[in-house]
Short mmCIF file of C-alpha atoms in Angstrom, two decimals:
data_model
loop_
_atom_site.label_atom_id
_atom_site.label_comp_id
_atom_site.label_asym_id
_atom_site.label_seq_id
_atom_site.Cartn_x
_atom_site.Cartn_y
_atom_site.Cartn_z
CA MET A 628 78.24 -8.60 94.13
CA SER A 629 79.00 -8.89 98.07
CA SER A 630 80.29 -6.02 100.02
CA CYS A 631 83.79 -7.39 100.99
CA GLN A 632 86.38 -4.93 101.85
CA SER A 633 89.32 -6.32 103.66
CA PHE A 634 93.14 -5.59 103.94
CA ALA A 635 95.34 -7.66 105.96
CA ALA A 636 98.98 -7.04 106.33
CA PHE A 637 101.43 -9.90 107.13
CA ALA A 638 104.94 -10.06 108.38
CA THR A 639 107.62 -11.66 106.26
CA ILE A 640 111.02 -13.15 107.01
CA ARG A 641 112.59 -10.35 104.96
CA ARG A 642 113.35 -6.95 106.52
CA GLY A 643 112.00 -4.33 104.35
CA ILE A 644 109.11 -6.38 102.76
CA VAL A 645 105.51 -6.35 104.30
CA GLY A 646 102.82 -8.17 102.60
CA VAL A 647 99.12 -7.25 102.14
CA GLU A 648 96.16 -9.52 101.37
CA ALA A 649 93.32 -7.62 99.81
CA HIS A 650 89.74 -8.74 99.17
CA LEU A 651 87.46 -6.14 97.52
CA SER A 652 84.34 -5.61 95.74
CA ASP A 653 83.03 -2.25 94.75
CA PHE A 654 86.01 -0.35 95.97
CA ALA A 655 87.96 2.29 94.11
CA PHE A 656 91.49 3.62 94.98
CA PRO A 657 91.89 7.38 94.10
CA PRO A 658 95.12 8.27 92.47
CA HIS A 659 97.97 8.04 94.83
CA SER A 660 101.59 6.81 94.95
CA HIS A 661 104.02 5.09 97.44
CA ASP A 662 107.32 5.48 98.70
CA HIS A 663 108.10 1.89 98.06
CA VAL A 664 108.20 -0.70 95.13
CA CYS A 665 104.99 -2.69 95.06
CA ILE A 666 105.07 -6.04 93.44
CA GLY A 667 101.65 -7.94 93.43
CA LEU A 668 99.67 -10.84 92.08
CA MET A 669 96.10 -10.55 91.18
CA ARG A 670 94.55 -13.80 92.48
CA ALA A 671 90.86 -13.32 91.54
CA GLY A 672 88.57 -11.12 89.78
CA GLU A 673 89.72 -8.13 87.78
CA LYS A 674 90.30 -4.47 88.11
CA SER A 675 91.02 -1.41 85.90
CA SER A 676 94.00 0.63 86.85
CA ARG A 677 95.81 3.68 85.59
CA TYR A 678 99.44 3.85 85.61
CA GLY A 679 100.78 7.04 84.64
CA LEU A 680 98.63 8.22 81.60
CA ARG A 681 97.56 4.54 80.38
CA ARG A 682 94.65 2.35 81.98
CA HIS A 683 95.26 -1.40 82.11
CA MET A 684 92.90 -4.26 82.78
CA VAL A 685 94.38 -6.56 85.41
CA GLY A 686 93.04 -10.22 85.74
CA PRO A 687 93.74 -13.43 87.59
CA GLY A 688 97.41 -14.38 87.41
CA ASP A 689 98.61 -11.00 86.39
CA VAL A 690 101.65 -9.49 88.10
CA ILE A 691 101.32 -5.82 89.13
CA LEU A 692 104.43 -3.74 89.31
CA VAL A 693 104.59 -0.15 90.62
CA ASN A 694 107.38 2.06 90.76
CA PRO A 695 108.24 4.29 93.99
CA GLY A 696 106.47 7.51 93.15
CA GLU A 697 104.31 6.48 90.24
CA VAL A 698 100.59 7.68 90.43
CA HIS A 699 98.09 5.00 90.04
CA ASP A 700 94.53 4.18 91.00
CA GLY A 701 92.46 1.00 90.94
CA ARG A 702 88.82 0.37 90.53
CA SER A 703 86.45 -2.52 90.16
CA THR A 704 85.29 -3.47 86.59
CA GLY A 705 81.79 -4.23 87.93
CA GLY A 706 82.48 -7.87 87.75
CA ALA A 707 83.40 -10.40 90.61
CA ASP A 708 85.11 -9.43 93.77
CA ARG A 709 88.74 -9.24 93.49
CA ALA A 710 91.58 -10.41 95.50
CA TYR A 711 95.45 -9.74 95.28
CA THR A 712 98.50 -10.08 97.33
CA MET A 713 100.95 -7.15 97.32
CA LEU A 714 104.53 -7.04 98.42
CA GLU A 715 105.67 -3.57 99.65
CA ILE A 716 109.19 -3.47 99.34
CA ASP A 717 111.51 -0.67 100.70
CA GLY A 718 114.31 0.75 98.96
CA THR A 719 117.10 -1.12 100.52
CA ALA A 720 115.50 -4.48 100.22
CA PHE A 721 114.61 -3.80 96.59
CA ALA A 722 118.26 -2.86 95.87
CA ARG A 723 119.45 -6.11 97.37
CA ILE A 724 116.67 -8.09 95.38
CA CYS A 725 117.86 -6.43 92.22
CA ARG A 726 121.63 -7.13 92.93
CA GLU A 727 120.84 -10.85 93.68
CA GLY A 728 118.44 -11.31 90.84
CA ILE A 729 120.04 -9.32 87.76
CA GLY A 730 123.42 -7.90 89.21
CA ARG A 731 122.23 -4.46 89.28
CA ASP A 732 121.29 -1.82 92.06
CA GLY A 733 117.85 -1.26 90.79
CA VAL A 734 115.33 -1.15 88.05
CA VAL A 735 112.58 0.91 86.73
CA PHE A 736 109.47 -1.12 85.69
CA GLU A 737 108.60 -0.19 82.17
CA GLN A 738 105.37 -2.35 82.27
CA PRO A 739 102.99 -2.24 85.09
CA VAL A 740 101.10 -5.40 84.38
CA LEU A 741 103.01 -8.68 83.21
CA ARG A 742 100.94 -11.64 81.99
CA ASP A 743 103.64 -14.67 82.03
CA PRO A 744 102.73 -17.85 83.83
CA ARG A 745 106.41 -18.37 84.63
CA VAL A 746 106.53 -14.96 86.52
CA SER A 747 103.20 -15.52 88.27
CA ALA A 748 104.28 -19.00 89.43
CA ALA A 749 107.61 -17.82 90.67
CA LEU A 750 105.89 -14.92 92.68
CA VAL A 751 103.24 -17.39 94.05
CA ARG A 752 106.13 -19.47 95.35
CA TRP A 753 108.07 -16.47 96.72
CA ILE A 754 105.05 -15.22 98.51
CA ALA A 755 104.19 -18.53 100.00
CA LEU A 756 107.85 -18.91 101.38
CA LEU A 757 107.81 -15.35 102.67
CA LYS A 758 104.60 -16.16 104.64
CA ALA A 759 105.50 -19.61 105.71
CA GLY A 760 109.10 -18.65 106.48
CA SER A 761 107.89 -15.97 108.86
CA VAL A 762 106.40 -18.83 110.98
CA ALA A 763 108.73 -21.75 109.88
CA GLY A 764 111.97 -20.03 109.52
CA ASP A 765 112.65 -21.33 105.93
CA ALA A 766 115.05 -18.65 104.93
CA ALA A 767 117.13 -20.60 102.45
CA ALA A 768 114.11 -21.75 100.41
CA SER A 769 112.74 -18.25 100.52
CA ASN A 770 116.21 -16.83 99.32
CA ALA A 771 116.24 -19.04 96.58
CA ALA A 772 112.58 -18.14 95.51
CA GLU A 773 113.28 -14.63 95.87
CA ARG A 774 116.25 -15.00 93.54
CA ASP A 775 114.05 -16.75 90.96
CA ALA A 776 111.21 -14.31 91.20
CA GLY A 777 113.66 -11.33 91.08
CA ALA A 778 115.23 -12.68 87.93
CA LEU A 779 111.88 -13.08 86.16
CA VAL A 780 110.22 -10.05 87.30
CA LEU A 781 113.24 -7.70 86.85
CA GLY A 782 114.20 -9.01 83.49
#
């Protein structure tokens, strides 16, 4: 296994949403929490993460959902290096996404890991447009992708 530990934040066209690209090998996050919502996509490899009292295996294509204040960790399973993209979304931005996606001001994630190709595909498209839009200014396409991903992820 190579020794790759990289984290790179990227700006998005949406106020209140910051992206993070991570490429990790044998790296473990201790139990911690965030003040914001995290919605992520496991792109390669796998990890074992505890959300609350349960441990979950997370693999390629899985969508990761973390509520604000939820204690979680993450560690390598000893296999291949892992890569993921995480959107860190502040409370105001998340409330807007919920209103536009499902008509409510918020939601609490019941499942920390989703394995649904439709949700993964919608999240891939939204992330790409958030990144491209930060350079190209494609706000209309990003808005539509955000509504699509929001409706699928939020239920």
